[in-house]
Coordinates of C-alpha atoms in Angstrom, one line a residue:
M236 CA -130.8 -116.8 -56.2
S237 CA -131.1 -116.5 -51.9
G238 CA -130.4 -119.3 -50.3
A239 CA -127.3 -121.7 -48.7
R240 CA -125.5 -123.4 -51.2
I241 CA -124.2 -127.1 -49.8
G242 CA -121.5 -128.8 -51.0
L243 CA -120.4 -126.7 -53.9
P244 CA -116.7 -127.6 -55.6
D245 CA -114.6 -124.5 -55.0
G246 CA -113.2 -122.6 -58.0
L247 CA -116.7 -123.4 -60.0
G248 CA -117.0 -120.7 -63.2
A249 CA -118.9 -118.5 -64.9
A250 CA -120.9 -120.6 -66.7
A251 CA -122.6 -122.4 -63.4
H252 CA -122.7 -119.5 -61.5
R253 CA -125.3 -117.8 -64.1
Y254 CA -127.3 -121.3 -63.2
L255 CA -126.9 -120.3 -59.6
D256 CA -127.8 -117.0 -59.9
A257 CA -130.8 -117.4 -61.8
F258 CA -132.5 -120.2 -59.6
P259 CA -135.5 -119.1 -58.1
A260 CA -135.4 -119.1 -53.7
G261 CA -134.6 -122.2 -52.0
D262 CA -131.5 -124.5 -51.0
V263 CA -128.6 -125.8 -53.5
V264 CA -127.7 -129.1 -52.5
A265 CA -124.7 -131.0 -54.4
F266 CA -122.4 -134.0 -53.3
P267 CA -120.3 -136.8 -55.3
I268 CA -121.9 -140.0 -55.6
D269 CA -119.3 -142.1 -57.8
G270 CA -117.8 -143.3 -54.4
L271 CA -121.0 -145.6 -55.1
D272 CA -118.7 -146.9 -57.3
R273 CA -115.6 -148.1 -58.7
V274 CA -115.2 -146.7 -62.1
G275 CA -113.9 -143.1 -59.7
L276 CA -115.1 -140.9 -63.0
P277 CA -117.2 -137.5 -61.3
V278 CA -121.0 -138.2 -61.2
W279 CA -122.5 -135.8 -58.6
V280 CA -125.9 -134.7 -57.5
V281 CA -127.2 -131.9 -57.0
A282 CA -130.7 -130.7 -56.1
L283 CA -132.8 -127.1 -55.5
F284 CA -134.7 -127.4 -52.7
P285 CA -136.9 -124.5 -53.7
E286 CA -138.9 -121.7 -51.5
D287 CA -141.6 -120.5 -54.4
P288 CA -145.2 -122.6 -53.7
A289 CA -145.4 -122.7 -57.0
L290 CA -142.7 -125.5 -57.4
D291 CA -144.5 -127.8 -54.3
G292 CA -144.4 -131.5 -55.5
I293 CA -142.0 -131.0 -58.1
M294 CA -137.9 -132.0 -56.8
P295 CA -135.6 -130.2 -59.0
Y296 CA -132.4 -132.4 -59.5
G297 CA -129.6 -133.0 -61.8
V298 CA -127.5 -136.5 -61.7
G299 CA -124.1 -134.4 -64.2
Y300 CA -120.9 -136.5 -65.1
G301 CA -118.3 -135.2 -66.8
A302 CA -114.0 -135.4 -66.8
D303 CA -114.3 -132.6 -63.5
A304 CA -116.4 -132.2 -61.2
E305 CA -117.3 -128.5 -62.5
Q306 CA -118.4 -130.8 -65.4
A307 CA -120.8 -133.1 -63.6
V308 CA -121.7 -129.9 -61.4
L309 CA -122.8 -128.1 -64.7
G310 CA -124.7 -130.4 -66.1
G311 CA -126.8 -131.1 -62.6
L312 CA -127.2 -127.4 -62.7
G313 CA -128.1 -127.6 -65.9
E314 CA -130.7 -130.3 -65.7
I315 CA -132.2 -128.2 -62.0
A316 CA -132.9 -125.5 -65.0
E317 CA -134.8 -128.1 -67.6
M318 CA -137.1 -129.2 -64.3
V319 CA -137.8 -125.5 -62.9
W320 CA -138.1 -123.2 -65.8
P321 CA -141.6 -125.0 -67.6
T322 CA -143.4 -124.6 -64.4
L323 CA -142.6 -121.2 -63.8
T324 CA -142.9 -120.2 -67.3
L325 CA -145.4 -122.2 -69.4
S326 CA -148.2 -122.7 -66.8
A327 CA -148.8 -118.9 -66.8
R328 CA -148.4 -118.9 -70.4
A329 CA -151.3 -117.8 -72.8
K330 CA -153.2 -121.0 -74.3
T331 CA -155.3 -121.7 -77.3
R332 CA -157.9 -123.9 -77.2
G333 CA -159.4 -124.9 -80.7
S334 CA -158.5 -128.3 -83.2
Y335 CA -155.7 -128.3 -85.1
D336 CA -158.1 -127.8 -88.7
D337 CA -159.7 -124.5 -86.7
L338 CA -157.0 -123.3 -86.6
V339 CA -154.9 -123.6 -89.5
R340 CA -158.4 -121.8 -91.1
A341 CA -157.4 -118.8 -89.1
L342 CA -153.2 -119.5 -89.2
G343 CA -152.9 -121.0 -92.3
A344 CA -150.9 -124.8 -91.8
A345 CA -147.5 -123.5 -91.5
A346 CA -148.3 -121.9 -88.4
V347 CA -149.9 -125.0 -86.6
A348 CA -147.6 -128.5 -86.2
D349 CA -150.0 -131.1 -87.6
P350 CA -150.7 -133.5 -84.3
L351 CA -150.3 -136.6 -87.2
T352 CA -147.5 -135.9 -87.3
L353 CA -146.2 -136.1 -83.2
C354 CA -146.3 -139.2 -82.6
L355 CA -149.5 -140.1 -81.0
P356 CA -150.0 -143.1 -78.9
A357 CA -151.6 -146.1 -81.5
G358 CA -155.3 -145.8 -81.8
S359 CA -155.0 -142.3 -80.1
P360 CA -158.4 -140.9 -80.7
V361 CA -157.0 -137.7 -81.7
D362 CA -157.1 -136.1 -84.9
R363 CA -157.3 -132.9 -86.7
A364 CA -160.4 -131.8 -85.3
T365 CA -159.3 -133.1 -81.6
V366 CA -160.0 -129.5 -79.0
L367 CA -156.5 -129.4 -77.8
E368 CA -155.0 -126.7 -75.9
W369 CA -151.9 -125.0 -77.4
V370 CA -148.6 -123.3 -76.7
E371 CA -147.1 -120.7 -79.3
A372 CA -143.7 -122.4 -80.4
R373 CA -140.6 -120.5 -82.8
R374 CA -139.8 -122.4 -85.9
W375 CA -136.1 -122.4 -85.4
R376 CA -134.9 -121.6 -89.6
D377 CA -136.5 -118.4 -89.8
G378 CA -138.1 -117.5 -86.6
A379 CA -141.6 -118.0 -87.6
A380 CA -144.5 -119.1 -84.3
V381 CA -146.0 -122.0 -84.8
L382 CA -148.1 -123.3 -82.4
V383 CA -148.2 -126.5 -80.6
P384 CA -149.9 -128.5 -77.9
I385 CA -149.1 -128.3 -75.2
D386 CA -149.1 -132.1 -74.7
L387 CA -146.0 -131.5 -76.3
A388 CA -144.2 -128.4 -74.4
A389 CA -145.3 -129.5 -71.1
Y390 CA -142.7 -130.8 -68.2
S391 CA -145.0 -131.8 -66.3
A392 CA -148.2 -131.8 -65.6
R393 CA -148.2 -128.5 -63.2
E394 CA -148.1 -127.0 -66.6
L395 CA -151.6 -127.7 -68.2
S396 CA -154.6 -125.8 -67.6
P397 CA -156.6 -127.4 -64.8
G398 CA -159.0 -130.3 -66.1
Y399 CA -156.9 -130.3 -69.3
R400 CA -156.3 -134.2 -70.3
P401 CA -152.9 -134.6 -72.1
F402 CA -153.4 -137.0 -74.8
T403 CA -149.9 -138.9 -74.3
T404 CA -148.0 -139.4 -71.3
I405 CA -145.4 -135.6 -71.1
I406 CA -142.2 -136.7 -71.0
S407 CA -138.5 -134.4 -71.5
N408 CA -137.8 -135.1 -73.9
G409 CA -135.8 -132.7 -75.7
M410 CA -135.3 -129.8 -72.9
G411 CA -132.3 -128.5 -73.9
A412 CA -130.3 -125.9 -71.6
G413 CA -127.9 -123.3 -71.7
P414 CA -126.0 -120.4 -72.0
D415 CA -127.9 -119.3 -75.1
L416 CA -130.5 -119.9 -77.5
D417 CA -128.9 -121.9 -79.9
W418 CA -127.0 -123.3 -77.5
A419 CA -129.9 -124.6 -75.9
I420 CA -132.0 -126.0 -79.0
G421 CA -129.0 -127.8 -80.1
H422 CA -128.8 -130.0 -76.9
G423 CA -132.3 -130.9 -76.9
L424 CA -132.3 -131.4 -80.4
C425 CA -128.9 -134.2 -79.6
E426 CA -131.0 -135.4 -77.0
I427 CA -134.4 -136.6 -80.1
L428 CA -131.8 -137.5 -82.1
Q429 CA -130.4 -139.8 -80.4
R430 CA -133.9 -141.5 -78.9
D431 CA -135.4 -141.0 -82.6
G432 CA -132.4 -143.3 -83.7
N433 CA -132.0 -145.4 -81.0
G434 CA -135.5 -146.2 -79.5
L435 CA -136.0 -149.3 -82.3
L436 CA -132.8 -150.6 -82.2
F437 CA -131.5 -150.8 -79.0
R438 CA -133.0 -152.4 -75.0
A439 CA -135.7 -155.1 -76.0
L440 CA -134.7 -154.6 -79.5
D441 CA -131.3 -155.0 -79.2
R442 CA -129.7 -155.9 -82.6
G443 CA -126.2 -156.8 -80.8
V444 CA -123.7 -154.6 -83.3
A445 CA -120.7 -154.0 -80.7
L446 CA -118.5 -151.3 -81.9
D447 CA -114.8 -152.5 -82.7
V448 CA -113.1 -149.8 -80.5
A449 CA -109.6 -150.4 -82.0
A450 CA -107.9 -146.3 -82.9
V451 CA -110.2 -144.6 -80.7
P452 CA -109.2 -141.3 -80.3
A453 CA -106.8 -140.7 -76.4
R454 CA -109.7 -139.5 -74.0
A455 CA -111.9 -142.4 -75.0
Q456 CA -108.5 -145.3 -74.9
A457 CA -108.4 -143.6 -71.2
I458 CA -111.8 -144.2 -70.2
L459 CA -111.6 -147.3 -71.2
D460 CA -108.1 -147.9 -70.2
R461 CA -110.3 -147.3 -66.2
Y462 CA -113.4 -149.1 -67.4
A463 CA -111.0 -152.6 -67.4
A464 CA -108.6 -151.7 -64.1
A465 CA -111.9 -151.1 -62.7
G466 CA -112.7 -155.3 -63.5
I467 CA -115.5 -154.1 -65.4
R468 CA -116.3 -155.3 -69.4
V469 CA -117.2 -152.6 -71.0
L470 CA -119.4 -153.3 -74.3
P471 CA -119.4 -150.0 -76.8
K472 CA -122.5 -150.5 -79.5
F473 CA -123.9 -148.7 -82.4
A474 CA -127.1 -148.1 -82.7
T475 CA -127.3 -145.4 -86.0
D476 CA -126.0 -143.3 -88.2
Q477 CA -128.8 -142.0 -89.6
F478 CA -128.3 -137.9 -90.1
G479 CA -124.2 -138.4 -90.5
L480 CA -124.4 -138.2 -87.0
P481 CA -122.8 -141.4 -85.1
N482 CA -125.6 -143.0 -82.6
L483 CA -123.8 -145.0 -79.7
Y484 CA -125.1 -146.5 -76.4
C485 CA -122.8 -148.2 -73.3
V486 CA -123.5 -151.7 -71.1
G487 CA -121.6 -153.1 -69.9
A488 CA -120.4 -156.0 -67.2
D489 CA -119.2 -156.1 -64.1
T490 CA -115.6 -159.3 -64.1
G491 CA -113.5 -158.6 -61.0
Q492 CA -116.9 -158.4 -58.9
E493 CA -120.6 -157.8 -58.2
P494 CA -121.3 -155.1 -57.9
A495 CA -122.4 -152.3 -55.2
A496 CA -126.1 -152.9 -56.2
P497 CA -127.0 -154.6 -58.9
I498 CA -129.4 -152.7 -60.3
M499 CA -126.0 -151.3 -61.7
A500 CA -125.5 -154.4 -64.0
T501 CA -129.0 -152.3 -66.1
A502 CA -127.5 -149.5 -66.4
C503 CA -126.8 -147.6 -69.8
G504 CA -125.2 -144.6 -71.3
E505 CA -126.4 -143.3 -75.2
A506 CA -125.1 -140.2 -77.1
C507 CA -125.6 -138.7 -80.0
H508 CA -122.7 -136.1 -81.5
P509 CA -121.3 -134.8 -84.7
D510 CA -118.3 -136.2 -83.9
A511 CA -117.6 -139.8 -83.3
G512 CA -115.4 -139.4 -80.5
A513 CA -116.9 -137.2 -78.1
A514 CA -120.6 -139.5 -78.6
L515 CA -118.3 -142.5 -77.7
E516 CA -116.7 -140.3 -74.7
K517 CA -120.6 -139.3 -73.9
A518 CA -121.6 -142.8 -73.8
L519 CA -118.9 -143.5 -72.1
T520 CA -119.4 -141.4 -69.7
E521 CA -123.3 -141.0 -69.1
Y522 CA -122.8 -145.0 -68.6
A523 CA -120.6 -144.3 -65.5
A524 CA -123.4 -142.3 -64.4
S525 CA -126.3 -143.9 -64.7
R526 CA -124.7 -146.7 -62.8
A527 CA -123.7 -144.7 -59.6
R528 CA -127.3 -142.7 -60.2
K529 CA -129.0 -145.7 -60.3
A530 CA -127.2 -147.2 -57.3
F531 CA -128.2 -143.8 -55.7
A532 CA -131.9 -143.2 -56.1
H533 CA -132.8 -147.6 -56.5
G534 CA -130.7 -148.9 -54.8
P535 CA -130.4 -150.3 -50.4
A536 CA -131.1 -147.0 -48.5
A537 CA -128.0 -147.4 -46.7
L538 CA -126.1 -146.7 -50.3
A539 CA -127.7 -143.5 -50.5
A540 CA -127.4 -142.3 -47.0
S541 CA -123.2 -143.9 -47.2
V542 CA -123.3 -140.1 -50.3
A543 CA -125.3 -138.1 -49.3
P544 CA -125.5 -135.2 -47.1
E545 CA -128.1 -136.1 -43.4
G546 CA -131.4 -135.8 -43.7
Y547 CA -131.0 -135.2 -47.6
V548 CA -133.2 -138.2 -48.2
A549 CA -136.3 -137.3 -45.6
R550 CA -136.2 -133.6 -47.2
F551 CA -136.0 -135.0 -50.9
M552 CA -139.0 -137.4 -50.9
A553 CA -141.4 -134.6 -48.3
Q554 CA -140.6 -132.0 -51.2
A555 CA -141.2 -134.4 -54.3
G556 CA -144.9 -135.3 -52.5
G557 CA -143.5 -137.9 -50.4
A558 CA -144.7 -141.7 -50.6
A559 CA -146.2 -141.1 -54.0
K560 CA -145.8 -143.7 -56.2
S561 CA -144.4 -142.2 -60.0
S562 CA -146.7 -141.2 -62.1
D563 CA -146.3 -144.4 -64.5
P564 CA -147.4 -146.9 -62.5
R565 CA -145.9 -150.3 -64.4
A566 CA -142.5 -148.6 -64.0
F567 CA -142.7 -148.4 -59.8
K568 CA -144.5 -151.8 -60.1
T569 CA -141.7 -153.6 -62.1
M570 CA -138.4 -151.3 -60.8
Q571 CA -139.8 -152.6 -57.5
D572 CA -139.8 -156.6 -58.4
W573 CA -136.1 -155.2 -59.8
T574 CA -134.7 -154.5 -56.5
R575 CA -135.3 -157.0 -54.8
R576 CA -133.3 -159.5 -58.3
S577 CA -130.3 -160.0 -57.9
A578 CA -127.1 -159.0 -60.9
A579 CA -126.7 -162.4 -62.0
E580 CA -130.6 -162.3 -62.5
L581 CA -130.7 -159.4 -64.2
R582 CA -127.6 -160.2 -66.4
G583 CA -129.9 -163.1 -67.0
W584 CA -132.2 -161.2 -68.7
L585 CA -129.8 -158.5 -70.7
G586 CA -128.0 -161.5 -72.4
D587 CA -129.9 -161.7 -75.0
T588 CA -131.1 -158.0 -75.9
M589 CA -128.0 -155.5 -74.6
L590 CA -125.5 -157.3 -73.8
S591 CA -125.5 -159.3 -76.4
E592 CA -123.1 -159.6 -79.6
R593 CA -124.0 -160.7 -82.9
S594 CA -122.0 -157.9 -85.3
T595 CA -119.3 -155.1 -84.9
R596 CA -118.9 -151.6 -86.6
A597 CA -115.8 -150.5 -86.4
F598 CA -115.0 -147.2 -84.4
A599 CA -113.0 -146.1 -88.1
D600 CA -115.8 -146.4 -90.4
L601 CA -118.2 -144.0 -88.8
P602 CA -118.6 -140.6 -89.5
S603 CA -117.3 -137.4 -88.1
A604 CA -117.2 -133.7 -87.8
P605 CA -115.6 -131.6 -85.4
A606 CA -118.0 -130.1 -83.2
P607 CA -116.1 -129.0 -80.2
D608 CA -118.5 -126.9 -78.3
G609 CA -122.5 -126.2 -77.7
H610 CA -122.7 -124.0 -80.4
A611 CA -120.5 -126.5 -83.0
R612 CA -122.4 -129.1 -81.9
A613 CA -125.8 -127.5 -82.8
A614 CA -125.0 -126.1 -86.0
A615 CA -124.1 -129.8 -87.4
A616 CA -128.0 -131.3 -86.0
R617 CA -129.3 -128.7 -87.4
A618 CA -128.0 -129.0 -90.3
A619 CA -128.5 -132.3 -91.0
V620 CA -132.1 -132.7 -90.3
E621 CA -132.7 -129.8 -91.9
A622 CA -131.5 -130.7 -94.9
A623 CA -133.6 -134.3 -94.7
G624 CA -137.0 -131.8 -94.7
F625 CA -137.4 -131.8 -90.8
D626 CA -138.9 -128.2 -89.4
I627 CA -136.9 -127.7 -86.1
L628 CA -139.5 -125.9 -83.3
Y629 CA -138.7 -125.5 -79.6
V630 CA -140.8 -123.8 -77.1
D631 CA -138.8 -120.9 -75.0
M632 CA -139.4 -121.1 -71.4
S633 CA -136.5 -119.3 -70.3
P634 CA -136.2 -117.0 -66.7
P635 CA -137.2 -113.5 -67.6
D636 CA -134.1 -111.7 -68.0
R637 CA -132.7 -115.0 -69.6
A638 CA -129.8 -115.0 -67.4
V639 CA -130.1 -118.7 -69.0
T640 CA -132.1 -120.2 -71.9
V641 CA -134.0 -123.5 -71.2
V642 CA -136.1 -124.7 -74.3
K643 CA -138.6 -128.0 -75.3
V644 CA -137.1 -128.7 -79.3
I645 CA -140.3 -130.2 -81.1
V646 CA -139.5 -132.1 -84.3
P647 CA -142.7 -133.2 -86.0
G648 CA -142.0 -136.4 -88.2
M649 CA -139.9 -137.7 -85.0
E650 CA -140.4 -140.6 -82.6
V651 CA -139.5 -141.4 -79.4
E652 CA -141.4 -143.8 -76.6
T653 CA -142.5 -146.6 -78.6
M654 CA -142.2 -149.6 -76.7
S655 CA -143.7 -147.5 -73.3
Y656 CA -146.3 -146.0 -74.3
Y657 CA -146.9 -147.0 -77.9
R658 CA -146.3 -144.3 -79.6
I659 CA -145.7 -143.9 -83.0
G660 CA -145.8 -142.8 -86.5
A661 CA -144.4 -142.9 -90.3
R662 CA -140.7 -143.1 -89.3
G663 CA -141.3 -146.3 -87.1
T664 CA -143.7 -147.8 -88.6
E665 CA -141.1 -147.9 -91.9
K666 CA -137.7 -148.6 -89.7
L667 CA -139.6 -151.7 -88.1
L668 CA -141.3 -153.0 -91.5
A669 CA -138.0 -152.9 -92.9
L670 CA -136.3 -155.4 -90.0
D671 CA -140.0 -157.5 -91.0
S672 CA -140.3 -157.1 -87.3
P673 CA -143.8 -158.7 -86.1
L674 CA -145.2 -155.7 -83.9
I675 CA -146.7 -154.1 -87.4
R676 CA -149.7 -156.2 -88.4
F677 CA -152.2 -155.0 -90.5
G678 CA -156.0 -156.0 -91.1
A679 CA -158.9 -155.5 -88.6
A680 CA -158.0 -153.0 -85.6
T681 CA -158.9 -154.6 -82.2
E682 CA -158.2 -153.5 -78.8
T683 CA -154.4 -154.6 -79.2
L684 CA -154.1 -153.8 -82.3
R685 CA -154.2 -150.4 -82.4
P686 CA -153.9 -148.4 -86.2
V687 CA -150.9 -146.4 -86.0
R688 CA -152.1 -142.3 -86.1
L689 CA -150.9 -141.1 -90.0
D690 CA -152.4 -139.1 -92.7
P691 CA -154.7 -140.3 -94.7
A692 CA -152.5 -140.4 -97.6
T693 CA -149.2 -142.1 -95.3
A694 CA -151.6 -144.7 -94.0
E695 CA -152.7 -144.9 -97.4
R696 CA -149.6 -145.6 -98.8
L697 CA -148.4 -147.7 -95.6
G698 CA -151.8 -149.6 -95.9
H699 CA -153.2 -148.6 -92.8
P700 CA -150.8 -150.6 -90.2
L701 CA -151.9 -151.7 -87.0
F702 CA -149.3 -151.8 -83.9
D703 CA -149.5 -154.8 -81.4
T704 CA -149.5 -153.6 -78.1
A705 CA -149.7 -157.0 -76.7
E706 CA -146.1 -158.2 -78.7
A707 CA -145.1 -155.0 -77.1
D708 CA -145.6 -155.6 -73.7
R709 CA -144.3 -159.6 -74.9
I710 CA -140.9 -158.0 -76.3
V711 CA -140.5 -156.2 -73.0
G712 CA -141.5 -158.7 -70.8
P713 CA -139.7 -158.0 -67.2
L714 CA -137.0 -154.8 -69.0
Y715 CA -139.6 -151.9 -69.1
P716 CA -137.7 -149.9 -66.5
L717 CA -135.2 -149.9 -69.0
Y718 CA -137.1 -147.2 -70.5
R719 CA -139.2 -145.6 -67.9
E720 CA -138.0 -145.3 -63.8
P721 CA -140.2 -144.0 -61.3
E722 CA -139.1 -141.4 -59.4
A723 CA -135.8 -141.9 -57.1
H724 CA -136.2 -143.3 -54.2
H725 CA -140.2 -143.6 -53.7
V726 CA -139.0 -147.3 -54.3
A727 CA -136.9 -147.5 -51.4
F728 CA -139.6 -145.0 -49.2
A729 CA -142.3 -147.0 -50.3
E730 CA -140.9 -150.2 -48.5
G731 CA -139.8 -148.8 -46.2
R732 CA -136.2 -149.1 -47.1
A733 CA -135.4 -145.1 -46.6

């Protein structure tokens, strides 16, 4: 890439320079934001201000964290790659238009992803006869080509054909970046496992399963000690260990003094990793990143100005589209309300959910397998998922020179965004039925009792379930920004505070 590199720490290793050299022309600006909090764990913002007009309206930036500044910067660079390369590659890629039924007749069932397995929104009119746009993915197991709807492959609406309306809100879940294909796919797959595993078990649906952290590995204990010294009662929690991978998350509450911005009270870190110690470390460090990131992105303008280079936020907003509101108006509106609340009010909303403790799960009882790097993590996650009968698909969006690898992972049958976008399939339905949840109903469909979109055999087996969207909205209540946030700085900008 060409352009200025501002604020990057000295001595970055080869992995960071591979990202930097692969980026399109533009200025890279980096700076730490962990000074907004008192935990002291490294958290960095890294932003690319691109010169390519194809990226107008897209603000590529990442918030990275880790044991040191280099790890934090590397994480931020990876997030930039996940934002840039889909737009620069997928938008120009050939697309196939047709229905699942038509494509199966031409190519065979193994070569086309069934939309009824892709976690459609409840009540969606999409079925196997619906004409969609498709792009080529590959099956990780055998490398075979599989067409997937661009609705799931895209990172943003910029990759869609003019006039194409996606059947669901576009999300980034499953994006992965790394030095090679296996590393990147494993990254995206663990994110899918994380969200598929915890989506109906935490946030507004939190079961209150606290993790007993007696006898945790020394590195995790050192992080716990830092929180204690900072006057923050950190609360690691257990979501699931399905597929033999610990799925954990971390929340907490300030005890010695209030946080710098009230919204920090809503922070959460998540992790899914074959190694239980690594999962706990990631959840703990991501919790610190979430605290600092929320203060920087949605807190008072003075906080952002205290850590960002002069003019950064104005330049960010100009690249991102000025004062444009979030593509999710509900997220924008509810975040506006959050920014006017005190930390005590926000904690009060979370007392029966995220901050609850109703039972415990011992850390020592978690399944755990060594996975010292991204390749080992990928191999363990792949083996577990494929053994359970799932296909792992990926859309390769890497730059032409493959200096780095960027993919979007899609696993038909796994689910995400049920409580925000009402996306639900067989797995989510069965989980909610097992919990005797009021979210699944039976009988006649209405405006708010919407059919779960399933293949005919599964729909018959489950009794043609309905998802109660009104009940979902009631349960989420004011907690919607736990699920979806507006773009950074947009709330403050719209209110004249930035």
